[in-house]
Amino acid sequence: MDWPTALGLGLSIAGLGFLLAPGSIALLALGGIATAVGQSIGIAGMSSMESGFCVRCGIALMLRPSRTSEAVRRTCPACQVTVYDAPSVVVATLPVIAQRVILIRRAINPGCGKWAYPGGYLEAGETLEAGAIRETREETGLEVRIDGLLGVYSRPGGRSVTIVFQAAAENDDWTPGPEATEVAAFAPGQIPWHELAFWTATYALEDWLHAREQELALPRAWRVGPPRS
């Protein structure tokens, strides 16, 4: 459903709700507008947690203490569904060619104009490795082979978990994608440490150098589980 259709449908439902009962039905309709439009337009980060309404039925969420922890979670009083404010998963690679690491100069915020690994958000249904390879292809035009797991990064209060793989680039025929203005390969002594976009990029590059200098074997990756039945 495109966003004009979603908006029209939501407004129609809202109008009907106000005519029939200005209480709970209207509230449900308004919740439906927020969630349907947010999902159809694809607003970044739009979720039931942030819109304040249940994505299943549209009723306003309520804060309730968890039964199993000290956390306070948003719960739908109608569906009894608990909404978990789970972090997003970011997948990335550090592609390596001829002992040099390939980075992109970002064309968008956050970190516009600074250097980072090629990476982005994992899509539903993707494996970590497949998502990292896709993001690398989209941002550099390169086909890469995953060599191993480089690191998993998170921090207190963060909204994402970043997983970085070391990868081997098949060639140096790179082309910046829409989210990059430049692609370049850096020898260990040329890494632009003071121009990195993210703290995770700093950590990943430090871990890459450490593994390289110590000749460490990276944990194997690319172990894909069975399909969900």
PDB file of N, CA and C in Angstrom, residues 136-216:
ATOM      1  N   THR A 136      27.853  -3.707   1.284  1.00  0.00           N
ATOM      2  CA  THR A 136      29.148  -3.409   0.667  1.00  0.00           C
ATOM      3  C   THR A 136      28.998  -3.201  -0.830  1.00  0.00           C
ATOM      4  N   ARG A 137      28.200  -4.056  -1.470  1.00  0.00           N
ATOM      5  CA  ARG A 137      27.957  -3.913  -2.910  1.00  0.00           C
ATOM      6  C   ARG A 137      27.251  -2.594  -3.218  1.00  0.00           C
ATOM      7  N   GLU A 138      26.251  -2.243  -2.406  1.00  0.00           N
ATOM      8  CA  GLU A 138      25.488  -1.022  -2.649  1.00  0.00           C
ATOM      9  C   GLU A 138      26.340   0.237  -2.483  1.00  0.00           C
ATOM     10  N   GLU A 139      27.287   0.222  -1.556  1.00  0.00           N
ATOM     11  CA  GLU A 139      28.035   1.434  -1.244  1.00  0.00           C
ATOM     12  C   GLU A 139      29.377   1.534  -1.948  1.00  0.00           C
ATOM     13  N   THR A 140      29.877   0.394  -2.475  1.00  0.00           N
ATOM     14  CA  THR A 140      31.181   0.432  -3.154  1.00  0.00           C
ATOM     15  C   THR A 140      31.163  -0.177  -4.552  1.00  0.00           C
ATOM     16  N   GLY A 141      30.129  -0.938  -4.879  1.00  0.00           N
ATOM     17  CA  GLY A 141      30.101  -1.648  -6.150  1.00  0.00           C
ATOM     18  C   GLY A 141      30.950  -2.895  -6.158  1.00  0.00           C
ATOM     19  N   LEU A 142      31.546  -3.251  -5.029  1.00  0.00           N
ATOM     20  CA  LEU A 142      32.459  -4.388  -4.957  1.00  0.00           C
ATOM     21  C   LEU A 142      31.747  -5.665  -4.526  1.00  0.00           C
ATOM     22  N   GLU A 143      32.188  -6.768  -5.081  1.00  0.00           N
ATOM     23  CA  GLU A 143      31.805  -8.084  -4.594  1.00  0.00           C
ATOM     24  C   GLU A 143      32.884  -8.542  -3.618  1.00  0.00           C
ATOM     25  N   VAL A 144      32.475  -8.991  -2.442  1.00  0.00           N
ATOM     26  CA  VAL A 144      33.445  -9.397  -1.431  1.00  0.00           C
ATOM     27  C   VAL A 144      33.128 -10.795  -0.918  1.00  0.00           C
ATOM     28  N   ARG A 145      34.151 -11.408  -0.322  1.00  0.00           N
ATOM     29  CA  ARG A 145      34.008 -12.712   0.318  1.00  0.00           C
ATOM     30  C   ARG A 145      34.297 -12.542   1.809  1.00  0.00           C
ATOM     31  N   ILE A 146      33.373 -12.993   2.633  1.00  0.00           N
ATOM     32  CA  ILE A 146      33.554 -12.890   4.081  1.00  0.00           C
ATOM     33  C   ILE A 146      34.697 -13.799   4.530  1.00  0.00           C
ATOM     34  N   ASP A 147      35.649 -13.237   5.263  1.00  0.00           N
ATOM     35  CA  ASP A 147      36.776 -14.010   5.786  1.00  0.00           C
ATOM     36  C   ASP A 147      36.573 -14.429   7.234  1.00  0.00           C
ATOM     37  N   GLY A 148      35.818 -13.638   7.988  1.00  0.00           N
ATOM     38  CA  GLY A 148      35.614 -13.972   9.389  1.00  0.00           C
ATOM     39  C   GLY A 148      34.959 -12.831  10.125  1.00  0.00           C
ATOM     40  N   LEU A 149      34.554 -13.105  11.348  1.00  0.00           N
ATOM     41  CA  LEU A 149      33.909 -12.104  12.191  1.00  0.00           C
ATOM     42  C   LEU A 149      34.975 -11.247  12.862  1.00  0.00           C
ATOM     43  N   LEU A 150      34.912  -9.943  12.628  1.00  0.00           N
ATOM     44  CA  LEU A 150      35.910  -9.046  13.176  1.00  0.00           C
ATOM     45  C   LEU A 150      35.527  -8.547  14.567  1.00  0.00           C
ATOM     46  N   GLY A 151      34.254  -8.158  14.739  1.00  0.00           N
ATOM     47  CA  GLY A 151      33.845  -7.666  16.046  1.00  0.00           C
ATOM     48  C   GLY A 151      32.361  -7.385  16.118  1.00  0.00           C
ATOM     49  N   VAL A 152      31.837  -7.388  17.349  1.00  0.00           N
ATOM     50  CA  VAL A 152      30.444  -7.036  17.640  1.00  0.00           C
ATOM     51  C   VAL A 152      30.494  -5.894  18.639  1.00  0.00           C
ATOM     52  N   TYR A 153      29.816  -4.765  18.315  1.00  0.00           N
ATOM     53  CA  TYR A 153      29.993  -3.547  19.088  1.00  0.00           C
ATOM     54  C   TYR A 153      28.658  -2.980  19.560  1.00  0.00           C
ATOM     55  N   SER A 154      28.624  -2.587  20.837  1.00  0.00           N
ATOM     56  CA  SER A 154      27.451  -1.928  21.406  1.00  0.00           C
ATOM     57  C   SER A 154      27.927  -1.074  22.571  1.00  0.00           C
ATOM     58  N   ARG A 155      27.034  -0.215  23.070  1.00  0.00           N
ATOM     59  CA  ARG A 155      27.397   0.627  24.207  1.00  0.00           C
ATOM     60  C   ARG A 155      26.150   0.955  25.013  1.00  0.00           C
ATOM     61  N   PRO A 156      26.317   1.309  26.288  1.00  0.00           N
ATOM     62  CA  PRO A 156      25.156   1.630  27.126  1.00  0.00           C
ATOM     63  C   PRO A 156      24.344   2.779  26.519  1.00  0.00           C
ATOM     64  N   GLY A 157      23.036   2.603  26.486  1.00  0.00           N
ATOM     65  CA  GLY A 157      22.168   3.631  25.945  1.00  0.00           C
ATOM     66  C   GLY A 157      22.098   3.663  24.439  1.00  0.00           C
ATOM     67  N   GLY A 158      22.821   2.779  23.765  1.00  0.00           N
ATOM     68  CA  GLY A 158      22.827   2.765  22.307  1.00  0.00           C
ATOM     69  C   GLY A 158      21.540   2.197  21.736  1.00  0.00           C
ATOM     70  N   ARG A 159      21.246   2.551  20.485  1.00  0.00           N
ATOM     71  CA  ARG A 159      20.039   2.075  19.821  1.00  0.00           C
ATOM     72  C   ARG A 159      20.344   1.056  18.735  1.00  0.00           C
ATOM     73  N   SER A 160      21.594   0.597  18.649  1.00  0.00           N
ATOM     74  CA  SER A 160      21.941  -0.374  17.617  1.00  0.00           C
ATOM     75  C   SER A 160      23.073  -1.272  18.103  1.00  0.00           C
ATOM     76  N   VAL A 161      23.170  -2.436  17.476  1.00  0.00           N
ATOM     77  CA  VAL A 161      24.286  -3.360  17.658  1.00  0.00           C
ATOM     78  C   VAL A 161      24.959  -3.487  16.299  1.00  0.00           C
ATOM     79  N   THR A 162      26.264  -3.250  16.247  1.00  0.00           N
ATOM     80  CA  THR A 162      26.996  -3.259  14.979  1.00  0.00           C
ATOM     81  C   THR A 162      27.873  -4.495  14.897  1.00  0.00           C
ATOM     82  N   ILE A 163      27.749  -5.211  13.789  1.00  0.00           N
ATOM     83  CA  ILE A 163      28.514  -6.436  13.551  1.00  0.00           C
ATOM     84  C   ILE A 163      29.361  -6.218  12.304  1.00  0.00           C
ATOM     85  N   VAL A 164      30.683  -6.326  12.463  1.00  0.00           N
ATOM     86  CA  VAL A 164      31.605  -6.042  11.372  1.00  0.00           C
ATOM     87  C   VAL A 164      32.378  -7.304  11.004  1.00  0.00           C
ATOM     88  N   PHE A 165      32.391  -7.606   9.720  1.00  0.00           N
ATOM     89  CA  PHE A 165      33.136  -8.748   9.192  1.00  0.00           C
ATOM     90  C   PHE A 165      34.356  -8.257   8.426  1.00  0.00           C
ATOM     91  N   GLN A 166      35.431  -9.023   8.489  1.00  0.00           N
ATOM     92  CA  GLN A 166      36.538  -8.794   7.564  1.00  0.00           C
ATOM     93  C   GLN A 166      36.186  -9.506   6.269  1.00  0.00           C
ATOM     94  N   ALA A 167      36.470  -8.860   5.155  1.00  0.00           N
ATOM     95  CA  ALA A 167      36.127  -9.442   3.858  1.00  0.00           C
ATOM     96  C   ALA A 167      37.262  -9.224   2.872  1.00  0.00           C
ATOM     97  N   ALA A 168      37.316 -10.069   1.867  1.00  0.00           N
ATOM     98  CA  ALA A 168      38.306  -9.943   0.805  1.00  0.00           C
ATOM     99  C   ALA A 168      37.621  -9.385  -0.430  1.00  0.00           C
ATOM    100  N   ALA A 169      38.150  -8.280  -0.950  1.00  0.00           N
ATOM    101  CA  ALA A 169      37.603  -7.686  -2.170  1.00  0.00           C
ATOM    102  C   ALA A 169      38.176  -8.408  -3.381  1.00  0.00           C
ATOM    103  N   GLU A 170      37.318  -8.694  -4.358  1.00  0.00           N
ATOM    104  CA  GLU A 170      37.757  -9.436  -5.532  1.00  0.00           C
ATOM    105  C   GLU A 170      38.624  -8.580  -6.455  1.00  0.00           C
ATOM    106  N   ASN A 171      38.402  -7.259  -6.462  1.00  0.00           N
ATOM    107  CA  ASN A 171      39.194  -6.360  -7.301  1.00  0.00           C
ATOM    108  C   ASN A 171      39.080  -4.946  -6.731  1.00  0.00           C
ATOM    109  N   ASP A 172      39.762  -4.003  -7.382  1.00  0.00           N
ATOM    110  CA  ASP A 172      39.708  -2.607  -6.927  1.00  0.00           C
ATOM    111  C   ASP A 172      38.868  -1.740  -7.852  1.00  0.00           C
ATOM    112  N   ASP A 173      37.939  -2.344  -8.556  1.00  0.00           N
ATOM    113  CA  ASP A 173      37.078  -1.612  -9.484  1.00  0.00           C
ATOM    114  C   ASP A 173      35.851  -1.096  -8.735  1.00  0.00           C
ATOM    115  N   TRP A 174      36.079  -0.203  -7.777  1.00  0.00           N
ATOM    116  CA  TRP A 174      34.975   0.285  -6.960  1.00  0.00           C
ATOM    117  C   TRP A 174      34.319   1.520  -7.565  1.00  0.00           C
ATOM    118  N   THR A 175      33.064   1.702  -7.205  1.00  0.00           N
ATOM    119  CA  THR A 175      32.278   2.854  -7.632  1.00  0.00           C
ATOM    120  C   THR A 175      31.426   3.308  -6.452  1.00  0.00           C
ATOM    121  N   PRO A 176      31.536   4.558  -6.015  1.00  0.00           N
ATOM    122  CA  PRO A 176      30.728   5.014  -4.878  1.00  0.00           C
ATOM    123  C   PRO A 176      29.235   4.898  -5.169  1.00  0.00           C
ATOM    124  N   GLY A 177      28.481   4.376  -4.195  1.00  0.00           N
ATOM    125  CA  GLY A 177      27.038   4.312  -4.315  1.00  0.00           C
ATOM    126  C   GLY A 177      26.403   5.634  -3.920  1.00  0.00           C
ATOM    127  N   PRO A 178      25.064   5.675  -3.878  1.00  0.00           N
ATOM    128  CA  PRO A 178      24.363   6.916  -3.546  1.00  0.00           C
ATOM    129  C   PRO A 178      24.694   7.480  -2.164  1.00  0.00           C
ATOM    130  N   GLU A 179      25.134   6.637  -1.244  1.00  0.00           N
ATOM    131  CA  GLU A 179      25.409   7.098   0.115  1.00  0.00           C
ATOM    132  C   GLU A 179      26.889   7.372   0.362  1.00  0.00           C
ATOM    133  N   ALA A 180      27.678   7.378  -0.711  1.00  0.00           N
ATOM    134  CA  ALA A 180      29.117   7.634  -0.580  1.00  0.00           C
ATOM    135  C   ALA A 180      29.567   8.592  -1.680  1.00  0.00           C
ATOM    136  N   THR A 181      30.525   9.438  -1.347  1.00  0.00           N
ATOM    137  CA  THR A 181      31.101  10.335  -2.353  1.00  0.00           C
ATOM    138  C   THR A 181      32.444   9.824  -2.854  1.00  0.00           C
ATOM    139  N   GLU A 182      33.046   8.900  -2.107  1.00  0.00           N
ATOM    140  CA  GLU A 182      34.386   8.439  -2.453  1.00  0.00           C
ATOM    141  C   GLU A 182      34.626   7.074  -1.834  1.00  0.00           C
ATOM    142  N   VAL A 183      35.388   6.261  -2.537  1.00  0.00           N
ATOM    143  CA  VAL A 183      35.849   4.971  -2.023  1.00  0.00           C
ATOM    144  C   VAL A 183      37.363   4.953  -2.170  1.00  0.00           C
ATOM    145  N   ALA A 184      38.061   4.529  -1.129  1.00  0.00           N
ATOM    146  CA  ALA A 184      39.523   4.516  -1.182  1.00  0.00           C
ATOM    147  C   ALA A 184      40.065   3.391  -0.317  1.00  0.00           C
ATOM    148  N   ALA A 185      41.278   2.937  -0.661  1.00  0.00           N
ATOM    149  CA  ALA A 185      41.958   1.900   0.112  1.00  0.00           C
ATOM    150  C   ALA A 185      43.122   2.524   0.871  1.00  0.00           C
ATOM    151  N   PHE A 186      43.274   2.121   2.132  1.00  0.00           N
ATOM    152  CA  PHE A 186      44.283   2.714   2.996  1.00  0.00           C
ATOM    153  C   PHE A 186      45.212   1.634   3.542  1.00  0.00           C
ATOM    154  N   ALA A 187      46.514   1.886   3.465  1.00  0.00           N
ATOM    155  CA  ALA A 187      47.485   1.051   4.156  1.00  0.00           C
ATOM    156  C   ALA A 187      47.352   1.316   5.656  1.00  0.00           C
ATOM    157  N   PRO A 188      47.816   0.415   6.504  1.00  0.00           N
ATOM    158  CA  PRO A 188      47.672   0.614   7.954  1.00  0.00           C
ATOM    159  C   PRO A 188      48.155   1.969   8.451  1.00  0.00           C
ATOM    160  N   GLY A 189      49.242   2.480   7.882  1.00  0.00           N
ATOM    161  CA  GLY A 189      49.771   3.759   8.328  1.00  0.00           C
ATOM    162  C   GLY A 189      49.066   4.968   7.740  1.00  0.00           C
ATOM    163  N   GLN A 190      48.066   4.743   6.882  1.00  0.00           N
ATOM    164  CA  GLN A 190      47.376   5.848   6.214  1.00  0.00           C
ATOM    165  C   GLN A 190      45.928   6.014   6.672  1.00  0.00           C
ATOM    166  N   ILE A 191      45.487   5.218   7.608  1.00  0.00           N
ATOM    167  CA  ILE A 191      44.082   5.277   8.041  1.00  0.00           C
ATOM    168  C   ILE A 191      43.757   6.655   8.613  1.00  0.00           C
ATOM    169  N   PRO A 192      42.701   7.305   8.143  1.00  0.00           N
ATOM    170  CA  PRO A 192      42.360   8.659   8.611  1.00  0.00           C
ATOM    171  C   PRO A 192      41.629   8.643   9.950  1.00  0.00           C
ATOM    172  N   TRP A 193      42.370   8.373  11.015  1.00  0.00           N
ATOM    173  CA  TRP A 193      41.762   8.167  12.325  1.00  0.00           C
ATOM    174  C   TRP A 193      40.933   9.360  12.795  1.00  0.00           C
ATOM    175  N   HIS A 194      41.371  10.566  12.495  1.00  0.00           N
ATOM    176  CA  HIS A 194      40.669  11.754  12.988  1.00  0.00           C
ATOM    177  C   HIS A 194      39.501  12.166  12.096  1.00  0.00           C
ATOM    178  N   GLU A 195      39.260  11.392  11.043  1.00  0.00           N
ATOM    179  CA  GLU A 195      38.159  11.707  10.139  1.00  0.00           C
ATOM    180  C   GLU A 195      37.151  10.567  10.050  1.00  0.00           C
ATOM    181  N   LEU A 196      37.121   9.703  11.049  1.00  0.00           N
ATOM    182  CA  LEU A 196      36.199   8.581  11.033  1.00  0.00           C
ATOM    183  C   LEU A 196      34.821   9.015  11.536  1.00  0.00           C
ATOM    184  N   ALA A 197      33.795   8.466  10.914  1.00  0.00           N
ATOM    185  CA  ALA A 197      32.418   8.898  11.197  1.00  0.00           C
ATOM    186  C   ALA A 197      31.876   8.344  12.507  1.00  0.00           C
ATOM    187  N   PHE A 198      32.273   7.116  12.871  1.00  0.00           N
ATOM    188  CA  PHE A 198      31.646   6.440  14.007  1.00  0.00           C
ATOM    189  C   PHE A 198      32.699   5.854  14.945  1.00  0.00           C
ATOM    190  N   TRP A 199      32.343   5.775  16.219  1.00  0.00           N
ATOM    191  CA  TRP A 199      33.239   5.113  17.166  1.00  0.00           C
ATOM    192  C   TRP A 199      33.396   3.643  16.824  1.00  0.00           C
ATOM    193  N   THR A 200      32.353   3.038  16.243  1.00  0.00           N
ATOM    194  CA  THR A 200      32.448   1.631  15.847  1.00  0.00           C
ATOM    195  C   THR A 200      33.455   1.431  14.720  1.00  0.00           C
ATOM    196  N   ALA A 201      33.584   2.426  13.846  1.00  0.00           N
ATOM    197  CA  ALA A 201      34.596   2.336  12.786  1.00  0.00           C
ATOM    198  C   ALA A 201      35.992   2.358  13.393  1.00  0.00           C
ATOM    199  N   THR A 202      36.184   3.199  14.398  1.00  0.00           N
ATOM    200  CA  THR A 202      37.478   3.244  15.090  1.00  0.00           C
ATOM    201  C   THR A 202      37.792   1.902  15.734  1.00  0.00           C
ATOM    202  N   TYR A 203      36.821   1.364  16.459  1.00  0.00           N
ATOM    203  CA  TYR A 203      37.035   0.074  17.138  1.00  0.00           C
ATOM    204  C   TYR A 203      37.311  -1.039  16.128  1.00  0.00           C
ATOM    205  N   ALA A 204      36.538  -1.084  15.051  1.00  0.00           N
ATOM    206  CA  ALA A 204      36.704  -2.153  14.059  1.00  0.00           C
ATOM    207  C   ALA A 204      38.076  -2.080  13.397  1.00  0.00           C
ATOM    208  N   LEU A 205      38.525  -0.883  13.080  1.00  0.00           N
ATOM    209  CA  LEU A 205      39.844  -0.735  12.468  1.00  0.00           C
ATOM    210  C   LEU A 205      40.954  -1.085  13.454  1.00  0.00           C
ATOM    211  N   GLU A 206      40.782  -0.719  14.719  1.00  0.00           N
ATOM    212  CA  GLU A 206      41.758  -1.105  15.735  1.00  0.00           C
ATOM    213  C   GLU A 206      41.824  -2.622  15.867  1.00  0.00           C
ATOM    214  N   ASP A 207      40.667  -3.267  15.837  1.00  0.00           N
ATOM    215  CA  ASP A 207      40.640  -4.725  15.945  1.00  0.00           C
ATOM    216  C   ASP A 207      41.235  -5.384  14.703  1.00  0.00           C
ATOM    217  N   TRP A 208      40.992  -4.781  13.533  1.00  0.00           N
ATOM    218  CA  TRP A 208      41.594  -5.310  12.296  1.00  0.00           C
ATOM    219  C   TRP A 208      43.118  -5.234  12.363  1.00  0.00           C
ATOM    220  N   LEU A 209      43.646  -4.113  12.814  1.00  0.00           N
ATOM    221  CA  LEU A 209      45.092  -3.958  12.927  1.00  0.00           C
ATOM    222  C   LEU A 209      45.670  -4.919  13.965  1.00  0.00           C
ATOM    223  N   HIS A 210      44.970  -5.071  15.096  1.00  0.00           N
ATOM    224  CA  HIS A 210      45.451  -5.978  16.139  1.00  0.00           C
ATOM    225  C   HIS A 210      45.504  -7.417  15.631  1.00  0.00           C
ATOM    226  N   ALA A 211      44.440  -7.846  14.971  1.00  0.00           N
ATOM    227  CA  ALA A 211      44.410  -9.213  14.445  1.00  0.00           C
ATOM    228  C   ALA A 211      45.503  -9.414  13.394  1.00  0.00           C
ATOM    229  N   ARG A 212      45.729  -8.387  12.595  1.00  0.00           N
ATOM    230  CA  ARG A 212      46.756  -8.466  11.545  1.00  0.00           C
ATOM    231  C   ARG A 212      48.151  -8.541  12.151  1.00  0.00           C
ATOM    232  N   GLU A 213      48.435  -7.686  13.124  1.00  0.00           N
ATOM    233  CA  GLU A 213      49.761  -7.647  13.729  1.00  0.00           C
ATOM    234  C   GLU A 213      50.063  -8.899  14.540  1.00  0.00           C
ATOM    235  N   GLN A 214      49.029  -9.444  15.197  1.00  0.00           N
ATOM    236  CA  GLN A 214      49.220 -10.633  16.032  1.00  0.00           C
ATOM    237  C   GLN A 214      49.005 -11.926  15.254  1.00  0.00           C
ATOM    238  N   GLU A 215      48.670 -11.787  13.981  1.00  0.00           N
ATOM    239  CA  GLU A 215      48.408 -12.946  13.112  1.00  0.00           C
ATOM    240  C   GLU A 215      47.336 -13.852  13.721  1.00  0.00           C
ATOM    241  N   LEU A 216      46.275 -13.213  14.185  1.00  0.00           N
ATOM    242  CA  LEU A 216      45.184 -13.954  14.805  1.00  0.00           C
ATOM    243  C   LEU A 216      44.254 -14.535  13.748  1.00  0.00           C
TER     244      LEU A 216
END
